[in-house]
Coordinates of C-alpha atoms in Angstrom, one line a residue:
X1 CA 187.8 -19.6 52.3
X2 CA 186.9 -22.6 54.0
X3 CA 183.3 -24.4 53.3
X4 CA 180.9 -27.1 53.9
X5 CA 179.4 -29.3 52.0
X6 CA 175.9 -30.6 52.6
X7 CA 175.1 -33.6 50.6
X8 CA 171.0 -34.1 50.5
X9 CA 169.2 -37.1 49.1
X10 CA 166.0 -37.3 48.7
X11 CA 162.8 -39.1 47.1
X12 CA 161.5 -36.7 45.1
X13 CA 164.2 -34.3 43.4
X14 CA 161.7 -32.7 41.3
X15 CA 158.9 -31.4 43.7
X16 CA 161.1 -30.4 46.8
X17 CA 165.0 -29.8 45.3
X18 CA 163.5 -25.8 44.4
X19 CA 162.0 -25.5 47.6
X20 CA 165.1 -26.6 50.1
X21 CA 167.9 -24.2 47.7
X22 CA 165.0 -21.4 48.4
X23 CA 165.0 -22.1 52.3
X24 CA 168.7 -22.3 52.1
X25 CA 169.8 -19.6 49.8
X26 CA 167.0 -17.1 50.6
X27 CA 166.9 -17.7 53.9
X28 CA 170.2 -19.5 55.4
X29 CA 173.7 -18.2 54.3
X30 CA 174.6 -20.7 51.9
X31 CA 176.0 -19.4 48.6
X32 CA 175.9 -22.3 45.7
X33 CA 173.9 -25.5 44.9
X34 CA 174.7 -28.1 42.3
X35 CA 172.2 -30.8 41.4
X36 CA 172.7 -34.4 41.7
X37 CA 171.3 -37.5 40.2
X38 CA 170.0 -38.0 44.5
X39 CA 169.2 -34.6 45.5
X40 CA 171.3 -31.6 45.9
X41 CA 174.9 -30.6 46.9
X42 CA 174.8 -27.1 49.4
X43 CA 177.9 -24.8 50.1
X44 CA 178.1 -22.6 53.4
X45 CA 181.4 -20.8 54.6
X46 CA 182.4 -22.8 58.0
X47 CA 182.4 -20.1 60.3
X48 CA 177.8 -19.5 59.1
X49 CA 177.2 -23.1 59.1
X50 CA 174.2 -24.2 61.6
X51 CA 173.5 -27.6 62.0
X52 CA 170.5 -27.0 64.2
X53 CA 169.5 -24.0 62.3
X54 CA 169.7 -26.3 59.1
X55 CA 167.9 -29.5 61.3
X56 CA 165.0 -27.0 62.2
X57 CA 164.8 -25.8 58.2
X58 CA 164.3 -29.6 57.9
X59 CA 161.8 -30.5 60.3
X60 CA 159.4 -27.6 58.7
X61 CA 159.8 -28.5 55.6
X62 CA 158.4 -32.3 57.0
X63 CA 155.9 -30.7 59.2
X64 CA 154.8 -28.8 55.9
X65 CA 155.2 -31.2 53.4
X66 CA 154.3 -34.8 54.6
X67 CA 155.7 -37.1 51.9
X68 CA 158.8 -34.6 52.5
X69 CA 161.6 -37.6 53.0
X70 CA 165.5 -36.1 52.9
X71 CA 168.5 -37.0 54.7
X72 CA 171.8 -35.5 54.6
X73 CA 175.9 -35.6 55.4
X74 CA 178.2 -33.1 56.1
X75 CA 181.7 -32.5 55.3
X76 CA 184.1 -29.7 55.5
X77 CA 185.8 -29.2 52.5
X78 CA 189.9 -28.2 51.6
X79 CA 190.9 -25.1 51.3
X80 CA 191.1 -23.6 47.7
X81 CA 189.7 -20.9 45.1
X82 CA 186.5 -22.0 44.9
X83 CA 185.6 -19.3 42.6
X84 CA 188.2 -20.4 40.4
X85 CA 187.0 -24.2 40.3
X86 CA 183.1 -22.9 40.2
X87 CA 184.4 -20.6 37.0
X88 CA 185.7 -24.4 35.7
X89 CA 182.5 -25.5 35.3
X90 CA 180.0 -23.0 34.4
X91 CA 178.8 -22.7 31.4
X92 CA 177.4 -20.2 29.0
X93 CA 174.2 -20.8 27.0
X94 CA 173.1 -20.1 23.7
X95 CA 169.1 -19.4 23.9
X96 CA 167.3 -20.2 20.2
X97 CA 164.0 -18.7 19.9
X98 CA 162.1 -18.0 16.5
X99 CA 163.9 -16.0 14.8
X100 CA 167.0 -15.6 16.6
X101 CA 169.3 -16.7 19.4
X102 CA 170.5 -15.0 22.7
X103 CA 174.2 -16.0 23.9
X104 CA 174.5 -15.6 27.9
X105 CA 177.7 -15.5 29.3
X106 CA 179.7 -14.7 32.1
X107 CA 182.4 -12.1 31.7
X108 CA 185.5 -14.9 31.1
X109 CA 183.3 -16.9 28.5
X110 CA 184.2 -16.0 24.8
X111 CA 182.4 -13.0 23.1
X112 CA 180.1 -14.2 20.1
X113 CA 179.6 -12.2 16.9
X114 CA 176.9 -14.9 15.2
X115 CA 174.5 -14.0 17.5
X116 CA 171.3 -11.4 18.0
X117 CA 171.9 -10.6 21.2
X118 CA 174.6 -11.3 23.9
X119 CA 174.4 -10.8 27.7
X120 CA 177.1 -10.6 29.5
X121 CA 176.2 -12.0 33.4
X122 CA 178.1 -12.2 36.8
X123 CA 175.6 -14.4 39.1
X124 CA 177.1 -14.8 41.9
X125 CA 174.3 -16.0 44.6
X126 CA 171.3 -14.1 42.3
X127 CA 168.9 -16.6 40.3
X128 CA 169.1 -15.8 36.4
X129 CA 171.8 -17.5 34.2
X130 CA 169.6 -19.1 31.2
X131 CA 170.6 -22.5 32.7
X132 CA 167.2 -23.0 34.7
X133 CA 164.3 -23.9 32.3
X134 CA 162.3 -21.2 33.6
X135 CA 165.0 -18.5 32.7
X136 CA 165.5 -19.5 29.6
X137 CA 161.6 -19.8 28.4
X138 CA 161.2 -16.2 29.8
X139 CA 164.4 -14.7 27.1
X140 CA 162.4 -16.8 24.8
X141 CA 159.2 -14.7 25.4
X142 CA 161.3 -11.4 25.9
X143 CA 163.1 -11.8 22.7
X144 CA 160.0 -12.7 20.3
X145 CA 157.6 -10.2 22.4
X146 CA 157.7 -6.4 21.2
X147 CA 159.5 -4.4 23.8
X148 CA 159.7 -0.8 21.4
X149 CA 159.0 2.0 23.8
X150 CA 157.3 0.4 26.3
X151 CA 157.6 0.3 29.9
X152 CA 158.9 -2.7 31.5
X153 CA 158.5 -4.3 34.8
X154 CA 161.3 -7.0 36.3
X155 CA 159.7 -8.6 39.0
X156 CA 162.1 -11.0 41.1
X157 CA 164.3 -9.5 39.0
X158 CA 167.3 -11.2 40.4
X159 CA 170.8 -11.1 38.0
X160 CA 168.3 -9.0 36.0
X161 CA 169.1 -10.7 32.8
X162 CA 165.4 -10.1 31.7
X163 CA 165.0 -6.6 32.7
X164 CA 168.3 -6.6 30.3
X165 CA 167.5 -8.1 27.3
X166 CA 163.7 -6.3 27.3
X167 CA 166.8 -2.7 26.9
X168 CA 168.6 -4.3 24.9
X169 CA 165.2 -4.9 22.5
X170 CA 164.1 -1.1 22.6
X171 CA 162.2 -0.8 26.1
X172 CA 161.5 2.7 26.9
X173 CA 161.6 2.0 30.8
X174 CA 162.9 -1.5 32.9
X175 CA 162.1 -1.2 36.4
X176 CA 163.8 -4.5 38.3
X177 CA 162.2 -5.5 41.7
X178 CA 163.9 -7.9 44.5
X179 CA 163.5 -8.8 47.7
X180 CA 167.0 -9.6 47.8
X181 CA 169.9 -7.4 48.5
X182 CA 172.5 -9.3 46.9
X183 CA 170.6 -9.8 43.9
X184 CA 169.8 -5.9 43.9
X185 CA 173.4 -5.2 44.1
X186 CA 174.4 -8.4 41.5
X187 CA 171.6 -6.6 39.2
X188 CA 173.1 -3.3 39.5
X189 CA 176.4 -4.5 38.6
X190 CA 175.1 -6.8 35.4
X191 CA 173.3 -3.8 34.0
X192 CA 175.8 -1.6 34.1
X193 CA 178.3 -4.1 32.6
X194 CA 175.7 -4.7 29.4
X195 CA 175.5 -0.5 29.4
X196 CA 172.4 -0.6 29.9
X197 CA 170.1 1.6 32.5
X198 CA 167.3 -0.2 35.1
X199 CA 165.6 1.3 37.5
X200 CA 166.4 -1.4 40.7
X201 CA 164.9 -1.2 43.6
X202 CA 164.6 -3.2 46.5
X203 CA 161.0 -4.5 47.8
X204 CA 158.3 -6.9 47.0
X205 CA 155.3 -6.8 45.2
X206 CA 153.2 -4.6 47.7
X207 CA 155.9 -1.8 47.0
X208 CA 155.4 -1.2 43.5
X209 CA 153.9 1.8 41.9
X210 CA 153.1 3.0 38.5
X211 CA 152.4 1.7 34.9
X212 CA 153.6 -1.2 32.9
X213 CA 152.8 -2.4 29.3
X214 CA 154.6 -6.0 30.5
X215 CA 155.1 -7.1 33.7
X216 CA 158.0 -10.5 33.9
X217 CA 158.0 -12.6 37.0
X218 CA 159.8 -15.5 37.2
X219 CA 159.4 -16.8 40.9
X220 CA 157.3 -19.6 41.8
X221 CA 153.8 -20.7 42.4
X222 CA 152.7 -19.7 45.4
X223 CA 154.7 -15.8 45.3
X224 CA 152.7 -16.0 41.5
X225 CA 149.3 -16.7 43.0
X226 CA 149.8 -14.1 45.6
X227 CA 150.9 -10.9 43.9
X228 CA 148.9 -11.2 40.6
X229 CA 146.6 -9.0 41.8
X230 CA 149.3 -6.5 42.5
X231 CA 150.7 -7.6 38.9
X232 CA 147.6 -7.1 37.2
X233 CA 146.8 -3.3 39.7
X234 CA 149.6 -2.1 37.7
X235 CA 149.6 -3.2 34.2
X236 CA 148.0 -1.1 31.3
X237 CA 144.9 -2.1 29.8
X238 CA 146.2 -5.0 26.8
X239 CA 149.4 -5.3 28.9
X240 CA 151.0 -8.5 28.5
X241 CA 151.8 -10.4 32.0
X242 CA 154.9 -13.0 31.3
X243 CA 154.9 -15.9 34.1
X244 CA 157.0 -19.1 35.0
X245 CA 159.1 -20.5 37.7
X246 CA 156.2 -23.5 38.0
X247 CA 156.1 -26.6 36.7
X248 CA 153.5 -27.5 33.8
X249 CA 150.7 -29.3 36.5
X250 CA 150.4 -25.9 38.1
X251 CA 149.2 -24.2 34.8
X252 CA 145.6 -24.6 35.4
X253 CA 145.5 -23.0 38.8
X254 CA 147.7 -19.9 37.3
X255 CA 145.2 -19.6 34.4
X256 CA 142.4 -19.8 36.5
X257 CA 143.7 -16.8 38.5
X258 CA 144.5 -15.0 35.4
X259 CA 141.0 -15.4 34.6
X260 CA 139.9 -13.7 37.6
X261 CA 141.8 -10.8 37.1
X262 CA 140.1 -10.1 33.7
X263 CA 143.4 -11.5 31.3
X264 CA 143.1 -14.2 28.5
X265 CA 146.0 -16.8 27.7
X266 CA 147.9 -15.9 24.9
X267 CA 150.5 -18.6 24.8
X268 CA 152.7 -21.1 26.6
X269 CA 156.2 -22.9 26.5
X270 CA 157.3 -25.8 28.5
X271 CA 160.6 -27.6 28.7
X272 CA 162.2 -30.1 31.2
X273 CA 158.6 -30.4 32.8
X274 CA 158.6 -26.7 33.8
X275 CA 155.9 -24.2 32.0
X276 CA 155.7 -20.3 31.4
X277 CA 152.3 -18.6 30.7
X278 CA 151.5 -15.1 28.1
X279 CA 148.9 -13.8 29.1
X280 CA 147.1 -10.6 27.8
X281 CA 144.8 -8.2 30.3
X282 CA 141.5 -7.1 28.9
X283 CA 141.1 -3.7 26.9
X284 CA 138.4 -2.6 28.9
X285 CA 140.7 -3.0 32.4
X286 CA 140.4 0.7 34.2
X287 CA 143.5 1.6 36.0

């Protein structure tokens, strides 16, 4: 299959590289991103590439976003298996947290026997490899966190690899949740290659039903600040509430929310200048 390459610089990598892969994966067709030292590298099959579909994406993200300064160039590139060269160069990653260590790979990685747990992951388009900050700080949390018989909620669940590992570590009941039918169907597929069973479905947070002991949502800040309430409608009383997908200056507004919701900061990571937040909901919550 033929693709295009869209080369984007821009001045701030940090703040606005997340949001333009979400407008163009979630939202446009493209299928892979690799970061550069400049910006960020986009890949679209020829025959669904826009350029005023992708100039329009652009010119919102300015009229949104002021200080929003990016330019890019196009270029169709040759003809080969591009799942073949992407398999080249991605790598599997070896999570440490206290007390143990998680090994996430894809299936043609090498299996690992010095390890607690391994997952075995296919990600395709679906966010969830261990190789973003955010993902890795929320295995952290899911490995070190008591998962014994309780009931589990993955929220953007995406590849799933949380709702997985939280099965893996004796949860009663994982429920996965995505907007996303690709990642529904990439989740479906990773749990079944790990042998173990989620409940997926297909929706956002004004869908969900029922009772959690730990709710896991790994989006970003905005989705976060949104749907806590729905987050917090359906965890237990003392559930626990695992966040990220923000960067570390966005703590206090997510803690402030927390507060509002009746749930108490229990800890918090941060790597690569990205945070993730335990948090605890009050005993006395009535559901």
């Amino acid at each position: 299959m033929k693709y295009i390459e869209v080369c984007f610089t821009m001045d701030d990598t940090g703040l606005f590289r997340d949001l333009l892969v979400d407008t163009l994966g979630n939202e446009g067709p493209y299928e892979s991103f690799v970061e550069t030292k400049e910006g960020l590298k986009a890949y679209v099959p020829v025959d669904l590439f826009d350029e005023t579909w992708l100039r329009q994406q652009m010119q919102e993200l300015r009229d949104q976003f002021p200080i929003f300064n990016s330019q890019f160039s196009i270029q169709e590139m040759p003809d080969k298996n591009w799942n073949e060269e992407w398999e080249k160069g991605h790598q599997a990653v070896l999570v440490e947290y206290e007390g143990g260590s998680v090994w996430v790979r894809a299936p043609f990685h090498p299996h690992r026997e010095d390890v607690d747990y391994e997952l075995i992951i296919e990600p395709k388009m679906s966010f969830g490899t261990a190789h973003h900050p955010t993902t890795y700080m929320m295995l952290s949390y899911v490995a070190e966190l008591d998962m014994q018989g309780r009931r589990v909620l993955d929220m953007g669940c995406g590849t799933a690899v949380l709702g997985i590992l939280a099965k893996m570590r004796g949860a009663e009941y994982v429920e996965g949740v995505d907007i996303d039918e690709w990642a529904f169907n990439n989740a479906r597929e990773n749990a079944a290659s790990n042998g173990v069973e989620i409940a997926l479905k297909l929706g956002d947070a004004s869908s969900l039903q029922g009772c959690f002991d730990v709710v896991i949502a790994n989006i970003n800040r905005n989705i976060l600040l949104n749907d806590m309430g729905r987050y917090a409608a359906v965890l237990n009383a003392g559930g626990t509430l695992l966040l990220s997908g923000f960067y570390e200056a966005d703590e206090a507004a997510l803690v402030a929310r927390a507060g509002e919701l009746g749930m108490t900061l229990e800890g918090r990571k941060s790597r690569d200048g990205w945070s993730a937040l335990c948090l605890k909901l009050n005993q006395n919550k009535k559901n």
